[in-house]
């Protein structure tokens, strides 16, 4: 009876659903109209999804690369696109809230000494070599910190430039932390913790093809994508069944790590040696030396970043790791190399800042003598005579260490960009042309022997992106133009590297599947973000700003702009509340509570993940039992 009732209910539901098709007249017409509108709505939804996919920047380029080179290479370009979006936000903040207000509402060029090229530099201020070195008119513009005035409000809008400059600098760091951590959390949620290896080859064989494809080029890409996915799956299966001599493998891995440590130590000593030489050149006067001596530090750092990853790649062949694990070791070694180079560079800048601060004391004393000589001691204190007019180009000025720091980061970014592009053109394009056209008349097969076509260097390119972004975070407070330069760099890199990959590179011999979450890249990015904020925070909190340049000139510390704003623009009770809230006795317990909360949430997440894996295993065992019963 229960079975009959269930069948009756199913029949009733069927009749209610298809009543128009079963009947006649108006009911049938309404049903036909409903079916037609449902199909049109489904078609509209499909077309709209295709339109949204087409609106994603470079999506089709990345899909094409993934179909030929695998998900591991495509993950780099996805990461590059994500970095481009972050830098667009940073560029919008610095351009819209710092550079444009100063250019439109601030005092014009030539009105103040900080906004005027010194008389001694006017003759060469527009030379290409000077502008390429970001000196001359480029130095005395909105591109660098020293150009901005310390006037509390500017323009008819009463725009608070020093406050805006400080908040934008802090806000870019805070936004970067927020978006990186949010992306890591989303990737962890998408990962899920399970595996997709059950009947892997069967699923790929019978369900990979998309029968809605009608474009021959799309069909070729899909065919290449399926072939690449089979190669990835085969490598995964081979690695899971591989047997190895454990003692030989351990010896080779220890040897590889020793060689990598020697390389890191040698590069660190070379950077230290070059920095010492540059300080010597600076004391003797850079105008007495050539182009190489003036740019030696930047060029050596770029060359180390270009050649050391190749050496690490040769060393990693001794270890015989799974390709994904080998990539992580490679990334870790290059990360250590770049980090050592970057912090050696920062230490050298700190020494240079100390020299500038000592020079600033001498300049202050000389300016007091210059002012005394200018007035010649003849004007009494109560005189109503107009002040003596002096051209801003003739006024002595301090060294402005903030602009010097910004210039160093801009030069390093530009030299790194040029090195990357030259490497692509010479190391990839010219190499591919040589192999392609000289292979017919050479003594051996150039395509399969030396030099052969180059493979895409995932680890070197990923670390190049991460450390370039670290320089942007570290230097954008002193050079507001850095986010704009980085946006241009990333935009051109996407097109140039996509072209180089498709035209000049070949797929790796062992194509492997990338991790479903990009959290390894994000973890390194978060770490370099933290390390990049340390020098910037130290200079903001501990080092006094220059006395005659920048929006914080005249203050003891840069962060005093906050207390000044609270004192002048807010009620007194609000300042007291802010003072209590910023008390270390309240902040330290709050930080401790946050750390404990993070620890609890992390432990809860791990337990949920383990429970999820356990449930998946139980479901798999239940399915296996049902199959055995049948």
Coordinates of C-alpha atoms in Angstrom, one line a residue:
X1 CA 0.0 0.0 0.0
X2 CA 2.9 2.4 0.8
X3 CA 4.4 1.7 -2.6
X4 CA 1.1 2.5 -4.3
X5 CA 0.7 5.8 -2.4
X6 CA 4.2 6.9 -3.3
X7 CA 3.6 6.1 -7.0
X8 CA 0.3 8.0 -6.8
X9 CA 2.0 11.1 -5.3
X10 CA 4.7 11.0 -8.1
X11 CA 1.9 10.8 -10.7
X12 CA 0.1 13.8 -9.2
X13 CA 3.3 15.8 -9.2
X14 CA 3.9 14.9 -12.8
X15 CA 0.4 15.9 -13.8
X16 CA 0.7 19.2 -12.0
X17 CA 4.1 19.9 -13.6
X18 CA 3.1 19.1 -17.2
X19 CA -0.6 20.0 -17.0
X20 CA -0.3 22.4 -19.8
X21 CA 1.3 19.9 -22.2
X22 CA -1.2 17.2 -21.3
X23 CA -4.3 19.4 -21.7
X24 CA -5.7 21.4 -24.6
X25 CA -6.4 25.0 -25.5
X26 CA -5.2 27.8 -23.3
X27 CA -3.3 25.5 -20.8
X28 CA -1.2 24.0 -23.6
X29 CA -0.4 27.4 -25.1
X30 CA 0.6 28.8 -21.7
X31 CA 2.8 25.8 -21.1
X32 CA 4.5 26.2 -24.5
X33 CA 5.1 29.9 -23.8
X34 CA 6.5 29.0 -20.3
X35 CA 8.9 26.4 -21.9
X36 CA 10.0 28.9 -24.5
X37 CA 10.7 31.6 -21.9
X38 CA 12.5 29.1 -19.7
X39 CA 14.8 28.2 -22.6
X40 CA 15.4 31.8 -23.5
X41 CA 16.2 32.6 -19.8
X42 CA 18.7 29.7 -19.7
X43 CA 20.3 30.9 -22.9
X44 CA 20.5 34.4 -21.5
X45 CA 22.1 33.1 -18.3
X46 CA 24.7 31.1 -20.3
X47 CA 25.5 34.1 -22.5
X48 CA 25.8 36.4 -19.5
X49 CA 28.2 34.0 -17.8
X50 CA 30.2 33.9 -21.1
X51 CA 30.2 37.7 -21.1
X52 CA 31.4 37.9 -17.5
X53 CA 34.2 35.5 -18.3
X54 CA 35.1 37.6 -21.3
X55 CA 35.3 40.7 -19.1
X56 CA 37.8 39.2 -16.8
X57 CA 41.2 40.7 -17.9
X58 CA 43.4 38.3 -19.8
X59 CA 41.2 35.3 -19.0
X60 CA 41.4 33.8 -22.5
X61 CA 45.2 34.3 -22.7
X62 CA 45.6 32.5 -19.3
X63 CA 43.3 29.6 -20.4
X64 CA 45.3 29.2 -23.6
X65 CA 48.6 29.1 -21.7
X66 CA 47.1 26.6 -19.2
X67 CA 46.0 24.3 -22.0
X68 CA 49.5 24.1 -23.4
X69 CA 51.8 24.5 -20.4
X70 CA 49.7 23.2 -17.5
X71 CA 48.1 24.7 -14.4
X72 CA 51.5 25.3 -12.7
X73 CA 52.5 27.9 -15.3
X74 CA 49.0 29.3 -15.5
X75 CA 49.0 29.9 -11.7
X76 CA 51.9 32.4 -12.2
X77 CA 49.8 34.5 -14.6
X78 CA 46.7 34.3 -12.3
X79 CA 48.9 35.5 -9.5
X80 CA 50.3 38.3 -11.7
X81 CA 46.7 39.4 -12.6
X82 CA 45.8 39.4 -8.9
X83 CA 48.8 41.6 -8.2
X84 CA 47.8 44.0 -11.0
X85 CA 44.4 44.5 -9.4
X86 CA 46.0 45.2 -6.0
X87 CA 48.4 47.8 -7.5
X88 CA 45.5 49.5 -9.3
X89 CA 43.9 50.1 -5.9
X90 CA 47.2 51.4 -4.4
X91 CA 47.7 53.6 -7.5
X92 CA 44.2 55.0 -7.1
X93 CA 44.8 55.9 -3.5
X94 CA 48.2 57.6 -4.0
X95 CA 47.2 59.3 -7.3
X96 CA 43.7 60.5 -6.2
X97 CA 44.5 61.6 -2.6
X98 CA 48.1 62.7 -2.7
X99 CA 49.5 63.5 -6.2
X100 CA 46.4 65.2 -7.8
X101 CA 45.5 67.4 -4.8
X102 CA 49.1 68.7 -4.5
X103 CA 49.4 69.3 -8.3
X104 CA 46.0 71.2 -8.4
X105 CA 45.7 72.9 -5.1
X106 CA 49.3 73.1 -3.8
X107 CA 51.8 75.9 -4.4
X108 CA 53.2 75.8 -8.0
X109 CA 56.7 74.9 -9.1
X110 CA 59.2 77.7 -8.3
X111 CA 57.3 79.1 -5.4
X112 CA 59.3 77.5 -2.6
X113 CA 62.9 76.1 -2.4
X114 CA 61.6 72.6 -2.0
X115 CA 59.7 73.0 -5.3
X116 CA 62.6 74.5 -7.3
X117 CA 65.7 73.0 -8.9
X118 CA 68.8 74.5 -7.3
X119 CA 70.7 77.0 -9.4
X120 CA 73.7 74.7 -9.7
X121 CA 71.6 71.9 -11.2
X122 CA 69.5 74.0 -13.6
X123 CA 71.8 73.5 -16.6
X124 CA 71.5 69.7 -16.5
X125 CA 68.0 69.4 -15.0
X126 CA 66.4 68.4 -18.3
X127 CA 69.1 66.1 -19.6
X128 CA 68.0 62.6 -20.4
X129 CA 70.7 61.0 -18.2
X130 CA 69.6 63.2 -15.3
X131 CA 65.9 62.4 -15.8
X132 CA 66.7 58.7 -16.2
X133 CA 68.4 58.9 -12.9
X134 CA 65.2 60.5 -11.5
X135 CA 67.0 63.7 -10.6
X136 CA 66.6 67.2 -11.9
X137 CA 63.0 68.2 -12.6
X138 CA 61.8 64.6 -11.8
X139 CA 63.2 65.0 -8.3
X140 CA 61.5 68.3 -7.7
X141 CA 58.0 67.1 -8.7
X142 CA 55.0 65.3 -7.2
X143 CA 56.8 62.0 -7.9
X144 CA 58.8 62.3 -4.6
X145 CA 58.2 63.1 -1.0
X146 CA 60.4 66.2 -0.8
X147 CA 58.2 68.3 -3.2
X148 CA 55.1 68.3 -0.8
X149 CA 54.6 71.3 1.4
X150 CA 54.0 71.2 5.1
X151 CA 51.1 73.7 4.9
X152 CA 48.3 72.2 7.1
X153 CA 45.5 72.9 4.5
X154 CA 45.8 73.7 0.8
X155 CA 43.4 75.1 -1.8
X156 CA 39.9 76.4 -1.4
X157 CA 38.7 73.0 -0.3
X158 CA 41.1 73.3 2.8
X159 CA 42.5 69.9 1.9
X160 CA 44.7 68.5 4.7
X161 CA 47.7 67.4 2.7
X162 CA 50.0 66.2 5.5
X163 CA 47.2 64.2 7.1
X164 CA 46.1 62.7 3.8
X165 CA 49.7 61.8 3.0
X166 CA 50.2 60.0 6.3
X167 CA 46.8 58.2 6.2
X168 CA 47.3 57.0 2.6
X169 CA 50.7 55.6 3.5
X170 CA 49.3 53.7 6.4
X171 CA 46.1 52.8 4.6
X172 CA 47.9 51.2 1.7
X173 CA 49.8 48.9 4.1
X174 CA 46.5 48.1 6.0
X175 CA 44.6 47.4 2.8
X176 CA 47.4 45.1 1.6
X177 CA 47.3 43.1 4.8
X178 CA 43.5 42.8 4.7
X179 CA 43.3 41.7 1.0
X180 CA 46.2 39.1 1.3
X181 CA 44.7 37.5 4.5
X182 CA 41.2 37.5 3.0
X183 CA 42.5 35.8 -0.2
X184 CA 44.4 33.2 1.8
X185 CA 41.2 32.5 3.8
X186 CA 39.1 32.1 0.6
X187 CA 41.7 29.8 -1.0
X188 CA 41.7 27.7 2.2
X189 CA 37.9 27.4 2.0
X190 CA 38.1 26.4 -1.7
X191 CA 40.7 23.7 -0.9
X192 CA 38.4 21.7 1.2
X193 CA 41.0 19.3 2.4
X194 CA 40.0 16.3 0.3
X195 CA 41.5 14.6 -2.7
X196 CA 40.2 14.0 -6.2
X197 CA 42.2 10.9 -7.1
X198 CA 39.4 8.4 -7.1
X199 CA 39.0 6.9 -10.6
X200 CA 41.0 9.8 -11.8
X201 CA 41.9 8.5 -15.3
X202 CA 38.3 7.2 -15.9
X203 CA 36.9 10.6 -15.1
X204 CA 39.4 12.3 -17.4
X205 CA 38.8 9.8 -20.2
X206 CA 35.0 9.9 -20.3
X207 CA 34.1 13.4 -19.0
X208 CA 36.8 15.8 -20.2
X209 CA 35.4 16.8 -23.6
X210 CA 33.0 19.7 -24.0
X211 CA 30.5 18.9 -26.7
X212 CA 29.2 22.5 -26.9
X213 CA 32.5 23.6 -28.5
X214 CA 32.0 24.9 -32.0
X215 CA 35.1 26.9 -32.7
X216 CA 38.1 25.0 -34.2
X217 CA 40.7 27.1 -32.2
X218 CA 38.8 26.4 -29.0
X219 CA 38.7 22.8 -29.8
X220 CA 42.5 22.7 -30.4
X221 CA 43.0 24.4 -27.0
X222 CA 40.7 21.9 -25.3
X223 CA 42.5 19.0 -26.9
X224 CA 45.8 20.4 -25.6
X225 CA 44.3 21.0 -22.2
X226 CA 43.1 17.4 -21.9
X227 CA 46.5 16.1 -23.1
X228 CA 48.3 18.3 -20.5
X229 CA 45.9 17.1 -17.7
X230 CA 46.7 13.5 -18.5
X231 CA 50.4 14.3 -18.3
X232 CA 49.9 15.9 -14.9
X233 CA 47.9 12.9 -13.7
X234 CA 50.6 10.4 -14.9
X235 CA 53.3 12.4 -13.1
X236 CA 51.2 12.3 -9.9
X237 CA 50.7 8.6 -10.2
X238 CA 54.4 7.9 -11.0
X239 CA 55.5 9.9 -8.0
X240 CA 53.1 8.1 -5.6
X241 CA 54.6 4.7 -6.7
X242 CA 58.2 5.6 -7.0
X243 CA 60.8 3.7 -5.0
X244 CA 64.2 5.2 -4.3
X245 CA 67.5 4.6 -2.5
X246 CA 66.9 6.5 0.7
X247 CA 70.6 6.8 1.8
X248 CA 71.8 8.1 -1.6
X249 CA 68.8 10.5 -1.8
X250 CA 69.6 11.9 1.7
X251 CA 73.2 12.4 0.8
X252 CA 72.4 14.3 -2.4
X253 CA 69.8 16.5 -0.6
X254 CA 72.3 17.4 2.1
X255 CA 74.9 18.2 -0.6
X256 CA 72.4 20.3 -2.5
X257 CA 71.5 22.3 0.6
X258 CA 75.1 22.9 1.4
X259 CA 75.7 24.2 -2.1
X260 CA 72.7 26.4 -1.9
X261 CA 73.9 27.9 1.5
X262 CA 77.3 28.6 -0.1
X263 CA 75.6 30.4 -2.9
X264 CA 73.5 32.5 -0.5
X265 CA 76.5 33.4 1.6
X266 CA 78.5 34.4 -1.5
X267 CA 75.7 36.6 -2.8
X268 CA 75.3 38.3 0.6
X269 CA 79.1 39.0 0.8
X270 CA 79.0 40.4 -2.7
X271 CA 76.1 42.8 -1.9
X272 CA 77.9 43.8 1.3
X273 CA 81.1 44.5 -0.6
X274 CA 79.4 46.5 -3.3
X275 CA 77.4 48.6 -0.7
X276 CA 80.7 49.5 1.0
X277 CA 82.2 50.5 -2.3
X278 CA 79.1 52.7 -3.1
X279 CA 79.4 54.5 0.3
X280 CA 83.0 55.2 -0.5
X281 CA 82.0 56.6 -3.9
X282 CA 79.3 58.7 -2.3
X283 CA 81.8 60.3 0.2
X284 CA 84.3 61.1 -2.6
X285 CA 81.6 62.5 -4.9
X286 CA 79.6 60.4 -7.5
X287 CA 80.2 63.0 -10.2
X288 CA 83.8 61.8 -10.4
X289 CA 82.7 58.3 -11.4
X290 CA 81.0 56.7 -14.4
X291 CA 77.5 55.2 -14.9
X292 CA 78.5 51.8 -13.6
X293 CA 79.9 53.1 -10.3
X294 CA 76.7 55.2 -9.7
X295 CA 74.4 52.2 -10.4
X296 CA 76.6 49.4 -9.2
X297 CA 74.4 48.3 -6.3
X298 CA 71.2 48.2 -8.4
X299 CA 72.9 46.3 -11.2
X300 CA 74.6 43.8 -9.0
X301 CA 71.3 43.0 -7.2
X302 CA 69.5 42.6 -10.6
X303 CA 72.2 40.3 -12.0
X304 CA 72.2 38.2 -8.8
X305 CA 68.4 37.9 -9.2
X306 CA 68.9 36.8 -12.8
X307 CA 71.7 34.2 -12.5
X308 CA 71.3 32.7 -9.0
X309 CA 67.8 31.1 -9.7
X310 CA 69.4 29.3 -12.6
X311 CA 72.1 28.0 -10.3
X312 CA 69.5 26.9 -7.8
X313 CA 67.6 25.1 -10.5
X314 CA 70.8 23.1 -11.4
X315 CA 71.3 22.3 -7.7
X316 CA 67.7 21.1 -7.2
X317 CA 68.2 18.4 -9.9
X318 CA 70.3 16.5 -7.3
X319 CA 67.4 16.2 -4.8
X320 CA 64.9 14.2 -6.9
X321 CA 61.9 15.7 -5.3
X322 CA 58.3 15.7 -6.6
X323 CA 58.0 18.6 -9.0
X324 CA 55.6 20.5 -6.8
X325 CA 57.9 20.0 -3.7
X326 CA 61.0 20.9 -5.8
X327 CA 59.2 24.1 -6.8
X328 CA 58.6 25.0 -3.2
X329 CA 62.3 24.4 -2.3
X330 CA 63.3 26.5 -5.2
X331 CA 61.0 29.3 -4.2
X332 CA 62.3 29.1 -0.6
X333 CA 66.0 29.4 -1.7
X334 CA 65.3 32.3 -4.1
X335 CA 63.2 33.9 -1.3
X336 CA 66.2 33.7 1.1
X337 CA 68.4 35.1 -1.7
X338 CA 66.2 38.1 -2.4
X339 CA 65.5 38.7 1.3
X340 CA 69.2 38.8 2.1
X341 CA 69.8 41.1 -0.8
X342 CA 66.9 43.4 0.1
X343 CA 67.8 43.7 3.8
X344 CA 71.5 44.3 2.9
X345 CA 70.2 47.1 0.7
X346 CA 68.0 48.5 3.5
X347 CA 70.9 48.4 6.0
X348 CA 73.0 50.4 3.4
X349 CA 70.2 52.9 3.1
X350 CA 70.0 53.3 6.9
X351 CA 73.7 54.1 6.9
X352 CA 73.1 56.6 4.2
X353 CA 70.2 58.2 6.2
X354 CA 72.4 58.6 9.2
X355 CA 75.0 60.4 7.0
X356 CA 72.2 62.7 5.6
X357 CA 71.1 63.5 9.2
X358 CA 74.6 64.5 10.1
X359 CA 74.9 66.6 7.0
X360 CA 71.5 68.2 7.8
X361 CA 72.9 69.6 11.1
X362 CA 75.8 71.2 9.2
X363 CA 73.4 72.6 6.7
X364 CA 71.2 74.2 9.4
X365 CA 74.3 75.9 10.9
X366 CA 75.4 77.1 7.5
X367 CA 71.9 78.4 6.7
X368 CA 71.9 80.5 9.9
X369 CA 75.2 82.0 8.8
X370 CA 73.9 82.6 5.3
X371 CA 70.8 84.4 6.7
X372 CA 73.0 86.6 8.9
X373 CA 75.2 87.5 6.0
X374 CA 72.1 88.1 3.8
X375 CA 70.7 90.7 6.2
X376 CA 74.3 91.8 7.1
X377 CA 73.0 92.6 10.6
X378 CA 71.8 96.0 9.6
X379 CA 68.0 95.6 9.9
X380 CA 66.8 96.1 13.5
X381 CA 64.3 93.8 15.1
X382 CA 61.4 96.3 15.0
X383 CA 62.0 97.5 11.5
X384 CA 59.0 97.7 9.1
X385 CA 61.1 97.4 6.0
X386 CA 59.9 94.7 3.5
X387 CA 61.9 91.4 3.7
X388 CA 64.6 90.8 1.2
X389 CA 63.4 88.8 -1.8
X390 CA 65.6 85.8 -2.7
X391 CA 65.0 83.5 -5.6
X392 CA 64.1 80.0 -4.3
X393 CA 66.7 78.5 -6.6
X394 CA 69.4 80.3 -4.7
X395 CA 68.3 79.3 -1.2
X396 CA 70.5 76.7 0.5
X397 CA 68.7 73.5 1.4
X398 CA 69.1 70.3 3.3
X399 CA 69.8 66.8 1.9
X400 CA 66.2 65.5 2.3
X401 CA 66.9 61.9 3.1
X402 CA 63.3 60.9 2.3
X403 CA 63.6 61.8 -1.4
X404 CA 66.9 60.0 -1.5
X405 CA 65.2 56.8 -0.2
X406 CA 62.4 57.2 -2.7
X407 CA 64.9 57.7 -5.6
X408 CA 66.8 54.5 -4.6
X409 CA 63.6 52.4 -4.6
X410 CA 62.5 53.9 -8.0
X411 CA 65.9 53.2 -9.6
X412 CA 65.9 49.7 -8.2
X413 CA 62.4 49.0 -9.6
X414 CA 63.2 50.4 -13.0
X415 CA 66.6 48.5 -13.3
X416 CA 64.8 45.3 -12.2
X417 CA 62.2 45.8 -14.8
X418 CA 64.7 46.5 -17.6
X419 CA 66.7 43.4 -16.5
X420 CA 63.6 41.3 -16.7
X421 CA 62.7 42.5 -20.2
X422 CA 66.2 42.1 -21.5
X423 CA 66.3 38.6 -20.1
X424 CA 63.1 37.7 -21.9
X425 CA 64.3 39.2 -25.2
X426 CA 67.8 37.6 -25.1
X427 CA 67.4 34.5 -23.0
X428 CA 64.1 33.4 -24.6
X429 CA 63.4 35.1 -27.9
X430 CA 67.0 35.2 -29.4
X431 CA 67.7 31.7 -28.0
X432 CA 64.5 30.4 -29.7
X433 CA 65.4 32.1 -33.0
X434 CA 68.9 30.7 -32.9
X435 CA 67.6 27.1 -32.2
X436 CA 64.8 27.4 -34.8
X437 CA 66.9 28.6 -37.8
X438 CA 70.4 27.1 -37.0
X439 CA 69.1 23.6 -36.2
X440 CA 69.2 22.6 -39.8
X441 CA 72.9 23.4 -40.3
X442 CA 74.4 22.5 -36.9
X443 CA 76.5 19.5 -35.8
X444 CA 73.9 18.2 -33.3
X445 CA 70.2 18.6 -32.7
X446 CA 69.8 22.0 -31.0
X447 CA 66.2 21.4 -30.1
X448 CA 66.9 18.3 -27.9
X449 CA 70.5 19.1 -27.0
X450 CA 72.3 22.3 -26.0
X451 CA 70.9 25.0 -25.9
X452 CA 67.4 23.8 -26.8
X453 CA 64.3 25.9 -26.2
X454 CA 63.9 27.4 -22.7
X455 CA 61.3 26.4 -20.2
X456 CA 59.3 28.9 -18.3
X457 CA 61.0 29.7 -14.9
X458 CA 58.0 29.6 -12.5
X459 CA 60.0 30.1 -9.3
X460 CA 62.2 33.0 -10.5
X461 CA 59.2 34.9 -12.0
X462 CA 57.0 34.4 -8.9
X463 CA 59.8 35.6 -6.5
X464 CA 60.5 38.5 -8.8
X465 CA 56.9 39.6 -8.6
X466 CA 56.8 39.2 -4.8
X467 CA 60.0 41.1 -4.1
X468 CA 59.2 43.8 -6.6
X469 CA 55.9 44.2 -4.7
X470 CA 57.9 44.4 -1.4
X471 CA 59.9 47.3 -2.8
X472 CA 56.7 49.0 -3.8
X473 CA 55.2 48.7 -0.2
X474 CA 58.5 49.8 1.3
X475 CA 59.2 52.8 -0.9
X476 CA 55.8 54.1 -1.8
X477 CA 55.7 56.3 1.3
X478 CA 58.7 58.2 0.0
X479 CA 57.9 58.0 -3.7
X480 CA 54.1 58.2 -4.4
X481 CA 54.9 57.4 -8.1
X482 CA 56.0 53.8 -7.3
X483 CA 52.5 52.2 -7.5
X484 CA 52.0 53.9 -11.0
X485 CA 55.4 52.5 -12.2
X486 CA 54.5 49.1 -10.9
X487 CA 51.1 49.1 -12.6
X488 CA 52.8 49.9 -15.9
X489 CA 55.4 47.2 -15.2
X490 CA 52.8 44.5 -14.5
X491 CA 50.6 45.5 -17.5
X492 CA 53.5 45.2 -19.9
X493 CA 54.8 42.1 -18.2
X494 CA 51.5 40.3 -18.8
X495 CA 51.6 40.9 -22.6
X496 CA 55.3 40.4 -23.0
X497 CA 55.5 37.2 -20.9
X498 CA 52.3 35.7 -22.4
X499 CA 53.9 36.3 -25.9
X500 CA 57.2 34.8 -24.8
X501 CA 55.6 31.7 -23.2
X502 CA 53.6 30.9 -26.3
X503 CA 56.2 31.7 -28.9
X504 CA 59.6 31.0 -27.2
X505 CA 59.1 28.5 -24.4
X506 CA 58.3 24.8 -24.4
X507 CA 56.4 22.8 -21.7
X508 CA 58.4 21.3 -18.9
X509 CA 59.5 17.8 -19.2
X510 CA 57.6 16.8 -16.1
X511 CA 54.3 18.7 -16.2
X512 CA 52.7 18.7 -12.8
X513 CA 49.4 19.9 -11.4
X514 CA 49.5 23.1 -9.3
X515 CA 48.0 23.1 -5.8
X516 CA 44.3 24.0 -5.8
X517 CA 45.0 26.9 -3.5
X518 CA 47.7 29.5 -4.2
X519 CA 48.3 29.9 -0.5
X520 CA 52.0 29.1 -0.8
X521 CA 52.5 32.2 -3.0
X522 CA 50.2 34.2 -0.6
X523 CA 52.1 33.1 2.5
X524 CA 55.4 34.3 1.0
X525 CA 53.7 37.6 -0.1
X526 CA 52.3 38.0 3.4
X527 CA 55.8 37.4 4.9
X528 CA 57.4 39.9 2.6
X529 CA 54.6 42.4 3.3
X530 CA 55.4 42.1 7.0
X531 CA 59.1 42.5 6.5
X532 CA 58.6 45.5 4.1
X533 CA 56.6 47.4 6.7
X534 CA 59.3 47.1 9.4
X535 CA 61.8 49.6 7.8
X536 CA 58.9 52.0 6.8
X537 CA 57.4 51.9 10.3
X538 CA 60.9 52.4 11.9
X539 CA 61.6 55.5 9.8
X540 CA 58.1 56.9 10.6
X541 CA 58.4 56.3 14.3
X542 CA 62.1 56.7 15.2
X543 CA 63.8 59.0 12.6
X544 CA 63.0 62.8 12.6
X545 CA 61.8 64.1 9.2
X546 CA 63.9 66.6 7.2
X547 CA 63.5 70.2 8.3
X548 CA 63.0 71.8 4.9
X549 CA 61.2 69.2 2.6
X550 CA 58.1 67.0 2.7
X551 CA 54.7 67.4 4.3
X552 CA 56.1 66.6 7.9
X553 CA 58.9 69.1 7.9
X554 CA 59.0 71.1 11.2
X555 CA 57.8 68.1 13.3
X556 CA 59.8 66.0 15.6
X557 CA 58.2 62.7 14.3
X558 CA 56.0 62.1 11.3
X559 CA 53.1 60.6 13.3
X560 CA 52.7 63.9 15.2
X561 CA 50.3 64.9 12.4
X562 CA 47.6 62.7 14.0
X563 CA 47.9 64.5 17.4
X564 CA 47.9 67.8 15.6
X565 CA 44.7 67.0 13.8
X566 CA 43.0 65.7 17.0
X567 CA 44.0 68.9 18.8
X568 CA 42.7 71.4 16.1
X569 CA 39.9 69.6 14.4
X570 CA 38.2 67.4 17.1
X571 CA 36.6 68.2 20.5
X572 CA 38.9 67.8 23.5
X573 CA 37.0 64.8 24.8
X574 CA 37.7 62.9 21.6
X575 CA 41.4 63.5 22.0
X576 CA 41.2 62.1 25.6
X577 CA 39.3 59.0 24.4
X578 CA 41.9 58.4 21.6
X579 CA 44.7 58.9 24.2
X580 CA 43.2 56.3 26.5
X581 CA 42.5 53.9 23.6
X582 CA 46.2 54.2 22.4
X583 CA 47.4 53.4 25.9
X584 CA 49.8 50.4 25.8
X585 CA 48.1 49.0 28.9
X586 CA 44.9 48.6 26.8
X587 CA 46.6 47.6 23.5
X588 CA 48.7 44.8 24.8
X589 CA 45.7 42.8 26.3
X590 CA 43.8 43.4 23.1
X591 CA 46.6 42.0 21.0
X592 CA 46.9 39.0 23.4
X593 CA 43.2 38.4 23.0
X594 CA 43.5 38.5 19.2
X595 CA 46.4 36.0 19.3
X596 CA 44.4 33.6 21.5
X597 CA 41.3 34.0 19.2
X598 CA 43.4 33.2 16.1
X599 CA 44.9 30.1 17.9
X600 CA 41.4 28.9 18.8
X601 CA 40.0 29.4 15.3
X602 CA 43.0 27.7 13.8
X603 CA 42.6 24.7 16.0
X604 CA 38.8 24.6 15.3
X605 CA 39.5 24.8 11.5
X606 CA 42.0 21.9 11.7
X607 CA 39.5 19.7 13.6
X608 CA 36.8 20.5 11.1
X609 CA 39.1 19.6 8.3
X610 CA 40.0 16.3 9.9
X611 CA 36.4 15.5 10.4
X612 CA 35.7 16.3 6.8
X613 CA 38.4 13.9 5.7
X614 CA 37.1 11.2 8.0
X615 CA 33.5 11.6 6.6
X616 CA 34.9 11.3 3.0
X617 CA 36.7 8.1 3.9
X618 CA 33.5 6.7 5.5
X619 CA 31.5 7.6 2.4
X620 CA 34.1 5.9 0.2
X621 CA 34.0 2.8 2.3
X622 CA 30.2 2.7 2.1
X623 CA 30.3 3.0 -1.7
X624 CA 32.8 0.2 -1.9
X625 CA 30.6 -2.1 0.3
X626 CA 27.6 -1.4 -2.0
X627 CA 29.7 -2.2 -5.1
X628 CA 30.8 -5.5 -3.5
X629 CA 27.2 -6.4 -2.6
X630 CA 26.1 -5.9 -6.2

